[in-house]
mmCIF file of C-alpha atoms and ligand atoms in Angstrom:
data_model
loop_
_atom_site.group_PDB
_atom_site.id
_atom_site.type_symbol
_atom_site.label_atom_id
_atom_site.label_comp_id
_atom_site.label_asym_id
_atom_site.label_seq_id
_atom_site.Cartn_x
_atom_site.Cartn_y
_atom_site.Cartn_z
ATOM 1 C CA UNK A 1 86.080 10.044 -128.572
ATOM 2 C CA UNK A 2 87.700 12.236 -126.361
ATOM 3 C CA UNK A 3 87.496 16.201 -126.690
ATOM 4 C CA UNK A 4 90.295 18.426 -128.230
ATOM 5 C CA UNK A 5 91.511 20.520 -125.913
ATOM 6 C CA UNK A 6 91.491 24.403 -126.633
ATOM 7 C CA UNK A 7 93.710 26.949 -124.916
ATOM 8 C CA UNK A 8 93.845 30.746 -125.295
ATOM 9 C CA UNK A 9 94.229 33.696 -123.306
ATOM 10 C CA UNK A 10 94.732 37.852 -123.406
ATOM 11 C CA UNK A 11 97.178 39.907 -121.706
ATOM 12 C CA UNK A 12 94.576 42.285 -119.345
ATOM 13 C CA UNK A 13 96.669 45.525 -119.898
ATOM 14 C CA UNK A 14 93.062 47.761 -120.718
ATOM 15 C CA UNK A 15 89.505 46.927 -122.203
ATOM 16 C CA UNK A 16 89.419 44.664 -125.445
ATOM 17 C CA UNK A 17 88.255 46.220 -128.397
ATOM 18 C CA UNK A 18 86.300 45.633 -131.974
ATOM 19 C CA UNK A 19 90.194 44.204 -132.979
ATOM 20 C CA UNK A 20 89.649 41.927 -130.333
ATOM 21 C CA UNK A 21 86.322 40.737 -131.046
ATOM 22 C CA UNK A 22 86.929 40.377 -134.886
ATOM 23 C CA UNK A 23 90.587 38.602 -134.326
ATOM 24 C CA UNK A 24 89.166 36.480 -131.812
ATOM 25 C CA UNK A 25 86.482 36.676 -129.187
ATOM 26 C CA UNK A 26 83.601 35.944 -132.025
ATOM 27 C CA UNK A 27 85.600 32.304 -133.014
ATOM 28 C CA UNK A 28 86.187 31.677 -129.438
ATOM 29 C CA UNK A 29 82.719 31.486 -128.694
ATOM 30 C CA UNK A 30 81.889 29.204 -132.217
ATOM 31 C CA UNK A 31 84.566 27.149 -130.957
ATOM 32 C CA UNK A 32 83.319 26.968 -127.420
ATOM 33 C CA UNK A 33 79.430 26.060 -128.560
ATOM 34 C CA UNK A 34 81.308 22.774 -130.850
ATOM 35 C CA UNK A 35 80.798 19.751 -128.891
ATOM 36 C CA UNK A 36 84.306 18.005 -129.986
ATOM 37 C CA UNK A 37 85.934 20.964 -128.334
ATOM 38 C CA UNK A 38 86.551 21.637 -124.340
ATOM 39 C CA UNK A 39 88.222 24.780 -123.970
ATOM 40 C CA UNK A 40 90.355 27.057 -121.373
ATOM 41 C CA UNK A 41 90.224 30.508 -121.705
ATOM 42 C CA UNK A 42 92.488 32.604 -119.797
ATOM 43 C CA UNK A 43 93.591 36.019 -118.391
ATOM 44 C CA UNK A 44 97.181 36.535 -118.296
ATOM 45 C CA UNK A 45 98.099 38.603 -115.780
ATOM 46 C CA UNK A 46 101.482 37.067 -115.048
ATOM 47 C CA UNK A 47 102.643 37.412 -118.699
ATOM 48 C CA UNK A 48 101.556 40.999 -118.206
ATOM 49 C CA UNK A 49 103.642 42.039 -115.506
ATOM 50 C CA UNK A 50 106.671 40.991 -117.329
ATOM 51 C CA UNK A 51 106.272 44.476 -119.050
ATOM 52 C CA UNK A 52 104.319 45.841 -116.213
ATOM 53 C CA UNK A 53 105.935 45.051 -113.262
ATOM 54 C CA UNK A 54 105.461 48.537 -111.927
ATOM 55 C CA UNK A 55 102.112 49.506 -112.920
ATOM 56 C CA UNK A 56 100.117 46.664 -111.289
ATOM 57 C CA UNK A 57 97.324 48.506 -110.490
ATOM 58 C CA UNK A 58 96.282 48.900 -114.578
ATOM 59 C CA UNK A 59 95.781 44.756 -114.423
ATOM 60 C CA UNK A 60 93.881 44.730 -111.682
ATOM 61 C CA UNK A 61 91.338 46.891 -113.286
ATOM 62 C CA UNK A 62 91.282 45.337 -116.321
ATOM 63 C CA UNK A 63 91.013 41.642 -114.546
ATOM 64 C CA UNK A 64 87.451 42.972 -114.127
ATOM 65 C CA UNK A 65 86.936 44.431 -117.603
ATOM 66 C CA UNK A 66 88.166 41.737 -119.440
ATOM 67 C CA UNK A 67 86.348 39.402 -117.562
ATOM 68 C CA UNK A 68 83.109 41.683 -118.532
ATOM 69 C CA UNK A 69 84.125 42.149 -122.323
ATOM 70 C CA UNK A 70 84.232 37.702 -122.132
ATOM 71 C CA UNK A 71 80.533 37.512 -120.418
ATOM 72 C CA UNK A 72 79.227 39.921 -122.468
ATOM 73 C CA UNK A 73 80.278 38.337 -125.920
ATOM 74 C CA UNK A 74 78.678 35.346 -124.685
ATOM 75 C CA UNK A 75 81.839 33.264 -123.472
ATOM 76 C CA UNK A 76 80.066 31.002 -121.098
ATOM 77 C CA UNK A 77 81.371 29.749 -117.798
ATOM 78 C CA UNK A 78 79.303 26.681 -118.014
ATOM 79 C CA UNK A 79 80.862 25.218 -120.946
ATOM 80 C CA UNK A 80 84.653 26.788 -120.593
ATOM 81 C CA UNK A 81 86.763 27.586 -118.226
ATOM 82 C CA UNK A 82 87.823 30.826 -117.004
ATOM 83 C CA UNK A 83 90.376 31.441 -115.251
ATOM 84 C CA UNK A 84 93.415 33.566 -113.753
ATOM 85 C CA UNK A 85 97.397 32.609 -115.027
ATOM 86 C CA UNK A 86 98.668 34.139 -111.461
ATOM 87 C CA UNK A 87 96.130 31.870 -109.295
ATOM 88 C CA UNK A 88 97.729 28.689 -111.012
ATOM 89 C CA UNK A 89 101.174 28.230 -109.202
ATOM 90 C CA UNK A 90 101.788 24.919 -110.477
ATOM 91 C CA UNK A 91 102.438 27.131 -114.232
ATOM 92 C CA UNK A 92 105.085 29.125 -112.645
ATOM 93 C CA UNK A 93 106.800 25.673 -111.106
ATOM 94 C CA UNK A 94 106.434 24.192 -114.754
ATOM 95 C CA UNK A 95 107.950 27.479 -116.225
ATOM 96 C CA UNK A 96 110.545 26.684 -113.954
ATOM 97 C CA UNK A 97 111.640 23.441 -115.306
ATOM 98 C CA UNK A 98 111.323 24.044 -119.016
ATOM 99 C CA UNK A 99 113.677 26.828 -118.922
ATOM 100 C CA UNK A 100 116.421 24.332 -118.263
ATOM 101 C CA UNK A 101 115.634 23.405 -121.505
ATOM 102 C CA UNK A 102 115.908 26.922 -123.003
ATOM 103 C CA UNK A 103 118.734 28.153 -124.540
ATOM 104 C CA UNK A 104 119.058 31.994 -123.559
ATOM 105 C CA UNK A 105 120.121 31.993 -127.116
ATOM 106 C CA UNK A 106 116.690 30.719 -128.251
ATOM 107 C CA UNK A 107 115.078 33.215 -126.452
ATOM 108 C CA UNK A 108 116.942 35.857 -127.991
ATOM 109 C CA UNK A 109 115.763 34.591 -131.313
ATOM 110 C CA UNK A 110 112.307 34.834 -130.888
ATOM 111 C CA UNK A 111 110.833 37.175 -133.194
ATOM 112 C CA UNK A 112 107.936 38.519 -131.698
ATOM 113 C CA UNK A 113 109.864 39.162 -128.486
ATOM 114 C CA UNK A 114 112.796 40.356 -130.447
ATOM 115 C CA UNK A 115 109.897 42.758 -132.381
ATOM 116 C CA UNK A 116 108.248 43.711 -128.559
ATOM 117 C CA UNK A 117 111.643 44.601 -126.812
ATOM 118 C CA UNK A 118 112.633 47.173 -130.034
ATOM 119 C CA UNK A 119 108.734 48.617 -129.606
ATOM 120 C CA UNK A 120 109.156 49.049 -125.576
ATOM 121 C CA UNK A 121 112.201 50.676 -125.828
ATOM 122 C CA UNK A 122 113.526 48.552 -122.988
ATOM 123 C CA UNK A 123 116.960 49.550 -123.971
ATOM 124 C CA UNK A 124 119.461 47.641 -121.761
ATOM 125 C CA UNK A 125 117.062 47.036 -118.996
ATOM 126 C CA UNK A 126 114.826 44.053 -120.757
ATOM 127 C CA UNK A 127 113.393 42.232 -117.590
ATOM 128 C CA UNK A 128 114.639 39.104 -117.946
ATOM 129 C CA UNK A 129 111.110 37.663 -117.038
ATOM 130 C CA UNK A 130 109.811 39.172 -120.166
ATOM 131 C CA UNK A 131 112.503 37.867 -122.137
ATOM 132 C CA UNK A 132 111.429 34.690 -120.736
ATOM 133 C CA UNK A 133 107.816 34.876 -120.992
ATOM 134 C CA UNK A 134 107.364 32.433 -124.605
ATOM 135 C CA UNK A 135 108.401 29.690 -121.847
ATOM 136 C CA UNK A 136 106.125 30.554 -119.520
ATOM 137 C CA UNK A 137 103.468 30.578 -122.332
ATOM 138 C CA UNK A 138 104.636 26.904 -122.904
ATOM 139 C CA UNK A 139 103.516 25.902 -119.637
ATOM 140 C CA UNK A 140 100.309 27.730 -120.056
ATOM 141 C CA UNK A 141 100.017 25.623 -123.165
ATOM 142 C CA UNK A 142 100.911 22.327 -121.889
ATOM 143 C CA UNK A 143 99.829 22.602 -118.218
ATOM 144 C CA UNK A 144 96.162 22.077 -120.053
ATOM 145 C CA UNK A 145 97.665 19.445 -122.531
ATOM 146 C CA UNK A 146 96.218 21.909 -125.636
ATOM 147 C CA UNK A 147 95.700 20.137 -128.411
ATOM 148 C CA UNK A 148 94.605 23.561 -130.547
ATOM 149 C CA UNK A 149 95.858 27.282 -129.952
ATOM 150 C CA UNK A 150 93.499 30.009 -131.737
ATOM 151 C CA UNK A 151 96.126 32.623 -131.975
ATOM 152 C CA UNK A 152 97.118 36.018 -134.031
ATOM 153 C CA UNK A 153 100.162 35.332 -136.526
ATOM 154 C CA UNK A 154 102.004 37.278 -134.069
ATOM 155 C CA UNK A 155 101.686 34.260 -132.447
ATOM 156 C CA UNK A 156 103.586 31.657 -134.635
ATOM 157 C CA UNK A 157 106.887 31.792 -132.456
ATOM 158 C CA UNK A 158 105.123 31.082 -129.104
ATOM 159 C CA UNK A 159 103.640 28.162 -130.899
ATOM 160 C CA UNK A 160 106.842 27.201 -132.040
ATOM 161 C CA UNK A 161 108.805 27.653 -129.474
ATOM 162 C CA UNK A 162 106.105 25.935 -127.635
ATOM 163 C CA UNK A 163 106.343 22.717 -129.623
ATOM 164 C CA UNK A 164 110.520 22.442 -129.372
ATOM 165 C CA UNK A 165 110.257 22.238 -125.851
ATOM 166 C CA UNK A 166 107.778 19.570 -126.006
ATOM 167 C CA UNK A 167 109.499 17.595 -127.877
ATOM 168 C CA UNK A 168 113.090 18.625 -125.709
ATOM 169 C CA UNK A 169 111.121 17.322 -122.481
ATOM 170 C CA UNK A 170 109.616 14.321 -124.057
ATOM 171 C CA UNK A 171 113.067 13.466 -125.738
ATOM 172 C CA UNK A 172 115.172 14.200 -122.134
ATOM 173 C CA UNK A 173 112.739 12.417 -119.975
ATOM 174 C CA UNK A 174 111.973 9.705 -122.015
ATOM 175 C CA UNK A 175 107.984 10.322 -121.708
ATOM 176 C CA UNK A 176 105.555 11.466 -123.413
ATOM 177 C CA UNK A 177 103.267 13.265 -121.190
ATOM 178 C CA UNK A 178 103.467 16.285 -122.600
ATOM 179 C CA UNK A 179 101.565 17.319 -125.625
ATOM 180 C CA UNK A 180 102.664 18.989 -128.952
ATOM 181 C CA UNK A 181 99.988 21.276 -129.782
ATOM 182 C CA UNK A 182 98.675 22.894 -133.156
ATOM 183 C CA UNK A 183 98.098 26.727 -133.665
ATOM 184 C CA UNK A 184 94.759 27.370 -134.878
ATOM 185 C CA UNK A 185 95.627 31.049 -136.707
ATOM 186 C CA UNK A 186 93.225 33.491 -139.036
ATOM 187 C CA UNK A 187 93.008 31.798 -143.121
ATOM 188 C CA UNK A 188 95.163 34.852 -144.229
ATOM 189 C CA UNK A 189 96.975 38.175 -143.247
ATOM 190 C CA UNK A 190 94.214 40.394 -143.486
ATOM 191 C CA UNK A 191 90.846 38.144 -141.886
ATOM 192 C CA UNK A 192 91.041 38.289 -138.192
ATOM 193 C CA UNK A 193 93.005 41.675 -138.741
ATOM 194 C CA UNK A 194 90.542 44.768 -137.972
ATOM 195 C CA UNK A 195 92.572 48.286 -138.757
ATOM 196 C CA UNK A 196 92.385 51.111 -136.374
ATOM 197 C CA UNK A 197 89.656 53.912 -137.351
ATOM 198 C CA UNK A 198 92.595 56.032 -137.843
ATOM 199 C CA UNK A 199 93.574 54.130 -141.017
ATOM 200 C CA UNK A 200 96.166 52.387 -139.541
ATOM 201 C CA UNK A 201 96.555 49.051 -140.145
ATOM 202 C CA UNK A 202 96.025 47.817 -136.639
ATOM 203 C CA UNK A 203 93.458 48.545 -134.129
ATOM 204 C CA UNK A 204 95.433 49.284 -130.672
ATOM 205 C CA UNK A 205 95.138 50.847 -127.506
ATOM 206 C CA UNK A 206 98.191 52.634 -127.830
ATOM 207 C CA UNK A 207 97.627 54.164 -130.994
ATOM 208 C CA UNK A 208 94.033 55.251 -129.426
ATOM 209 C CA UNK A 209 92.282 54.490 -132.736
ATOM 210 C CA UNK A 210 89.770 51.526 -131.567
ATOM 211 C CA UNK A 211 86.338 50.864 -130.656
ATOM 212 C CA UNK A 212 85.505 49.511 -127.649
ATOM 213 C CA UNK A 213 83.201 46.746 -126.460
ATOM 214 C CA UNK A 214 82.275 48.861 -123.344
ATOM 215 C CA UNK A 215 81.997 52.323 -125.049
ATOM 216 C CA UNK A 216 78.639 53.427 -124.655
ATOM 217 C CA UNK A 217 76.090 53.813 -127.740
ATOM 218 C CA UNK A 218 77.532 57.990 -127.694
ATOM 219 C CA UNK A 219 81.037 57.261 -128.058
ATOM 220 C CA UNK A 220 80.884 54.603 -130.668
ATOM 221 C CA UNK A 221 78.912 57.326 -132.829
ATOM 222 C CA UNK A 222 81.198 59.774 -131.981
ATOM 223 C CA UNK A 223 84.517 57.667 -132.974
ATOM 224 C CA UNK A 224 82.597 56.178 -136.435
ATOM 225 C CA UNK A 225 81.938 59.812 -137.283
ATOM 226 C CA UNK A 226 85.522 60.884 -136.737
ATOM 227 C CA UNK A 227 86.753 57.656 -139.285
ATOM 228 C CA UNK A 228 89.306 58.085 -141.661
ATOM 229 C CA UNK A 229 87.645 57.543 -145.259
ATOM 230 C CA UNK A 230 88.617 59.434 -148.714
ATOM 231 C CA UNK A 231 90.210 62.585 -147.897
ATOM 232 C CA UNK A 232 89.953 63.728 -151.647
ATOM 233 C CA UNK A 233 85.992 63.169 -151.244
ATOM 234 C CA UNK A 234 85.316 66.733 -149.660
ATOM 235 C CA UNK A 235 81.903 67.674 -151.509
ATOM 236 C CA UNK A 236 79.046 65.137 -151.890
ATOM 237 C CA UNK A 237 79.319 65.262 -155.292
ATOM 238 C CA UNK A 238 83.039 64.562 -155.682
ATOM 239 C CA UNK A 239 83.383 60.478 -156.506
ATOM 240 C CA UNK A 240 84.888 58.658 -153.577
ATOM 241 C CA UNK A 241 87.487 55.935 -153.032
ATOM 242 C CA UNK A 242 86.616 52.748 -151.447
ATOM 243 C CA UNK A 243 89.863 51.178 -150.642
ATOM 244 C CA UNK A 244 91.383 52.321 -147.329
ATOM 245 C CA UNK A 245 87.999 53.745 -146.580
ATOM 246 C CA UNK A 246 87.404 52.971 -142.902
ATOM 247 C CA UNK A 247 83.262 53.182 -143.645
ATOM 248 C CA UNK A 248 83.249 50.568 -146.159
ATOM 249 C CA UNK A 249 86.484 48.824 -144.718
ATOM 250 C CA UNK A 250 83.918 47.469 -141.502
ATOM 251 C CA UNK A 251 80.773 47.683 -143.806
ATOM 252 C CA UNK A 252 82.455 44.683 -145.057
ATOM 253 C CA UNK A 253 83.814 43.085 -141.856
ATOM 254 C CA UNK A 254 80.523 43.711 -139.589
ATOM 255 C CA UNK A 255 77.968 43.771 -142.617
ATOM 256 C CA UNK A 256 76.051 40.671 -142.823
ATOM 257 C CA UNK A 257 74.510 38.552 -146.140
ATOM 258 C CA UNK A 258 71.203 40.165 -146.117
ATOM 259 C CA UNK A 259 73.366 43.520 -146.239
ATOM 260 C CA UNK A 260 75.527 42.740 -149.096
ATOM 261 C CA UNK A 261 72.878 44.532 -151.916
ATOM 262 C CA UNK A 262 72.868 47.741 -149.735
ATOM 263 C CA UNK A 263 76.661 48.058 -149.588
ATOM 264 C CA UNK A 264 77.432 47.234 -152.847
ATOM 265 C CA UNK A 265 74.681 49.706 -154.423
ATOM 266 C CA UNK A 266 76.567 52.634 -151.429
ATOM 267 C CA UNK A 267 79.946 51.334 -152.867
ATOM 268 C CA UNK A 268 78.472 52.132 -156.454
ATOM 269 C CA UNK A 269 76.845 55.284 -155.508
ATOM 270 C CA UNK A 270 80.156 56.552 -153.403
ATOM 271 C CA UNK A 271 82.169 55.951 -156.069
ATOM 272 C CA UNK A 272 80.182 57.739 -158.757
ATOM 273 C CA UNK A 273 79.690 60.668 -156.355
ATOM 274 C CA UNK A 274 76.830 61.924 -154.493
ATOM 275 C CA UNK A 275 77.070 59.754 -151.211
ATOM 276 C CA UNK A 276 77.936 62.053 -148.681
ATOM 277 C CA UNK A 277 80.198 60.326 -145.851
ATOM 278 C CA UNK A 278 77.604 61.188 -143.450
ATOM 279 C CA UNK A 279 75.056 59.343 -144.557
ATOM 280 C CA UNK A 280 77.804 56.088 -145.192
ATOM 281 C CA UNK A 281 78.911 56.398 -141.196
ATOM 282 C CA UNK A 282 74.783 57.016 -140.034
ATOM 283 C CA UNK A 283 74.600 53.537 -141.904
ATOM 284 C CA UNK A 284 77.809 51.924 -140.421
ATOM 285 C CA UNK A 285 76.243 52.869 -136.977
ATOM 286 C CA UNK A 286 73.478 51.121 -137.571
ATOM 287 C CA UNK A 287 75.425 47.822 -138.632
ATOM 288 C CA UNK A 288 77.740 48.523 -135.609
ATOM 289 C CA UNK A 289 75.034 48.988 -133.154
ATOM 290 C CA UNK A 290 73.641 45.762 -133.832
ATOM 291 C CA UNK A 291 76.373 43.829 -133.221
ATOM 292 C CA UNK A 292 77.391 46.128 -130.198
ATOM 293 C CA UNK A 293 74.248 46.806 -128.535
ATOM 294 C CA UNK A 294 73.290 43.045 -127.132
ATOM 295 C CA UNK A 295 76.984 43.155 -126.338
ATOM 296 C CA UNK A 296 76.479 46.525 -123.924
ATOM 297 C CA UNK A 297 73.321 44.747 -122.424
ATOM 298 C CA UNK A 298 74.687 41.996 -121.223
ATOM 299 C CA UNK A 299 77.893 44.056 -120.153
ATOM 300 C CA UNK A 300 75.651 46.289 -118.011
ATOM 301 C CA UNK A 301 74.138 43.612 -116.227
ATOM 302 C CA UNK A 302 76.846 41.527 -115.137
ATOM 303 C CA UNK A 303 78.939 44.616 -114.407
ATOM 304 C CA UNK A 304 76.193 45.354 -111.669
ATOM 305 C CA UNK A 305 77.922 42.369 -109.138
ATOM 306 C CA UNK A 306 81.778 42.410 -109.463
ATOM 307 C CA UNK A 307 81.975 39.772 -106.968
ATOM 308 C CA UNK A 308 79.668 37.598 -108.920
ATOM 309 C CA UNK A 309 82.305 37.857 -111.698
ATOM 310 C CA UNK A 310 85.311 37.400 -109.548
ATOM 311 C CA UNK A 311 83.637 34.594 -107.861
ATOM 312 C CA UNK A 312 83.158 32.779 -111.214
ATOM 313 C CA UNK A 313 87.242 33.708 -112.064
ATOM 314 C CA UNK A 314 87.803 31.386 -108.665
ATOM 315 C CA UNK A 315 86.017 28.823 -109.480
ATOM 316 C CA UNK A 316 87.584 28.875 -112.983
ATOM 317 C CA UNK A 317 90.735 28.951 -111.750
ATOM 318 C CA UNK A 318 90.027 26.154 -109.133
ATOM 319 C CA UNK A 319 89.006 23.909 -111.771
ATOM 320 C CA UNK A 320 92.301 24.767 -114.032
ATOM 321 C CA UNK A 321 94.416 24.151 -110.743
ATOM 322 C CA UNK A 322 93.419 20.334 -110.616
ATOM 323 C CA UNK A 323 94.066 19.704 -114.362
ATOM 324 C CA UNK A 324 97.975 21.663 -114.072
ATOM 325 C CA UNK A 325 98.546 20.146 -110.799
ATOM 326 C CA UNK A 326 97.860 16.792 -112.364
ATOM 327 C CA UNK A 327 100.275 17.512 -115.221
ATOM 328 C CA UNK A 328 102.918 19.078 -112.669
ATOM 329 C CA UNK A 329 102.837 15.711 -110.827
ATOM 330 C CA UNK A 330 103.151 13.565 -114.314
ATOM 331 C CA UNK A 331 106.168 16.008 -115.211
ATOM 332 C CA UNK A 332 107.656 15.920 -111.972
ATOM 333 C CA UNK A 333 107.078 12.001 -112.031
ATOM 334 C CA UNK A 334 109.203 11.616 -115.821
ATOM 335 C CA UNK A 335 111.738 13.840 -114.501
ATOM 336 C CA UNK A 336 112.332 11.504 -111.241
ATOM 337 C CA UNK A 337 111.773 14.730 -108.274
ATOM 338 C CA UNK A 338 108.801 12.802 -107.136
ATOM 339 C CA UNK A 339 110.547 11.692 -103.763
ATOM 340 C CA UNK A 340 107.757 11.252 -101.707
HETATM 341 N N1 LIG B 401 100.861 36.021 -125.653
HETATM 342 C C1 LIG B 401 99.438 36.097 -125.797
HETATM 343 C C2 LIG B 401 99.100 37.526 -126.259
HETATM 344 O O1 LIG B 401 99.887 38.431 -126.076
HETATM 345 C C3 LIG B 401 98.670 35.790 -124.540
HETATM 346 C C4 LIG B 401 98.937 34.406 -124.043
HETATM 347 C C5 LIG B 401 99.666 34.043 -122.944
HETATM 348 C C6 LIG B 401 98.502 33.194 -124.646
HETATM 349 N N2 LIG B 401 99.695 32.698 -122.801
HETATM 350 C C7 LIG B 401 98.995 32.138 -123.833
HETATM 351 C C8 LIG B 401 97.754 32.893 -125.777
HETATM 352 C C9 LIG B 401 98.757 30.801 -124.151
HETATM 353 C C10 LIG B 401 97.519 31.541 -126.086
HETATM 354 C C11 LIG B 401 98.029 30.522 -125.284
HETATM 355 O O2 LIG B 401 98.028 37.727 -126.783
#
């Protein structure tokens, strides 16, 4: 039987962080060691620059972190394939084509976007290439022919959108090379949704309340000491609340089944008073670290040859190159430009 096909990608606009890794890095890499899966795993840089055009410079540098943050959570080169949107022209020429099939009206419905342009503050000046970009995410889609999408919720309308203009191609060109695909998304609102150590319900980069996958051993202590927990609990022996507690918030995410007795005796304790949230944070540390601290390793020593990393990002991309170029050519084939 032949494999399902997996697509996904990031934005590079800065480092990835524990939001990342709970939302999605983690199942990437179960999916990627499942046999009946082959998957593509992408950097979109393009899609980036449709909101930062000008500030180029900020996806260069995270090209090479993101890269690091995949390596270092164990996303393997050897079984998937890595790879750079902007080195695959034959996505742009595809973009190209399925906005034909785009009303600008559509476009203007799409949620998320909709949601993005009120957050940028783009005003009257939306780039029209942003306003654009759900098709270009299409032809990252079906360049690969994905079968499955592992996406956010956030996600849904790309998805969607995604699937109309499969069907509008297949439909218009009487063919059915391209493929509808399926988005694979978290079981409910809250799993694959890690909130910020602020409190807030999302970890971000803009709201500067995340953990990091490359912060050193220092600065994860230093942000899991500054968490948000009870601020009614001020002495030790005041009882403490557990819900919208940051501590006990990750203890659950990050703690493991041979943990679950020591958190739910801490929950216990912290409620009844006398757990000090200094000793709850010493003991989320020590659940962080473990997951973090393999992570670093392996960070550190592929970070020591950059142009090992890029190298494997060309080859990546090579390889991605020959499967969209073959799709271009059966597009371009149903659609009748093929004069040559
Ligand atoms: N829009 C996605 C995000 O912001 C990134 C992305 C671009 C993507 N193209 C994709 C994800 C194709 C999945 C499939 O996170």
């Amino acid at each position: 039987m032949s494999k399902q096909i997996i697509l996904t990608g990031d934005r590079p606009t800065g480092k990835l962080h524990l939001g990342h890794y709970i939302g999605s890095l983690r199942n990437r890499v179960l999916l990627q060691n499942e046999d009946k899966y082959q998957m593509f795993i992408f950097l979109a840089d393009q899609q980036a620059l449709t909101d930062h055009a000008k500030e180029s410079e900020i996806i260069k540098e995270s090209i090479g972190n993101v890269a690091l943050d995949y390596l270092s959570v164990g996303l393997d080169p050897s079984k998937s394939t890595i790879f750079i949107q902007s080195q695959i022209p034959e996505l742009a020429e595809l973009t190209m084509y399925y906005l034909n099939l785009v009303s600008v009206a559509r476009l203007e419905r799409n949620p998320t976007v909709k949601t993005e342009i009120a957050q940028k503050g783009f005003g009257e000046s939306i780039p029209s290439g942003f306003l654009v970009y759900p098709v270009s995410q299409a032809a990252d889609i079906t360049a690969f022919k994905a079968n499955l999408v592992p996406v956010g919720n956030d996600q849904k309308p790309m998805i969607e959108q995604t699937r109309e203009i499969v069907r509008s191609f297949n439909h218009t060109y009487k063919t059915d090379v391209l493929v509808e695909p399926e988005g694979l998304y978290p079981e409910n609102e809250t799993a694959g949704r890690l909130p910020g150590i602020d409190g807030n319900a999302k970890m971000s980069k803009s709201l500067g309340n995340g953990i990091y996958l490359s912060d050193d051993m220092d600065m994860v202590k230093k942000r899991v000491m500054s968490m948000y927990t009870d601020p009614k609990h001020i002495r030790v022996e005041d009882p403490g609340q557990i819900e919208g507690n940051m501590v006990f918030t990750y203890l659950d995410v990050f703690g493991r089944d041979e943990d679950a007795n020591t958190i739910a005796e801490m929950k216990e304790h912290y409620q009844r008073g006398g757990l000090g949230d200094v000793k709850t944070k010493r003991y989320l540390l020590e659940i962080l670290e473990r997951e973090l601290a393999p992570i670093r390793e392996r960070r550190l020593e592929y970070a020591k040859d950059m142009g090992e990393v890029f190298r494997m990002l060309e080859k990546g991309s090579q390889a991605a190159r020959q499967v969209a170029g073959q799709t271009l050519s059966e597009v371009k084939s149903a659609m009748g430009i093929n004069y040559f």
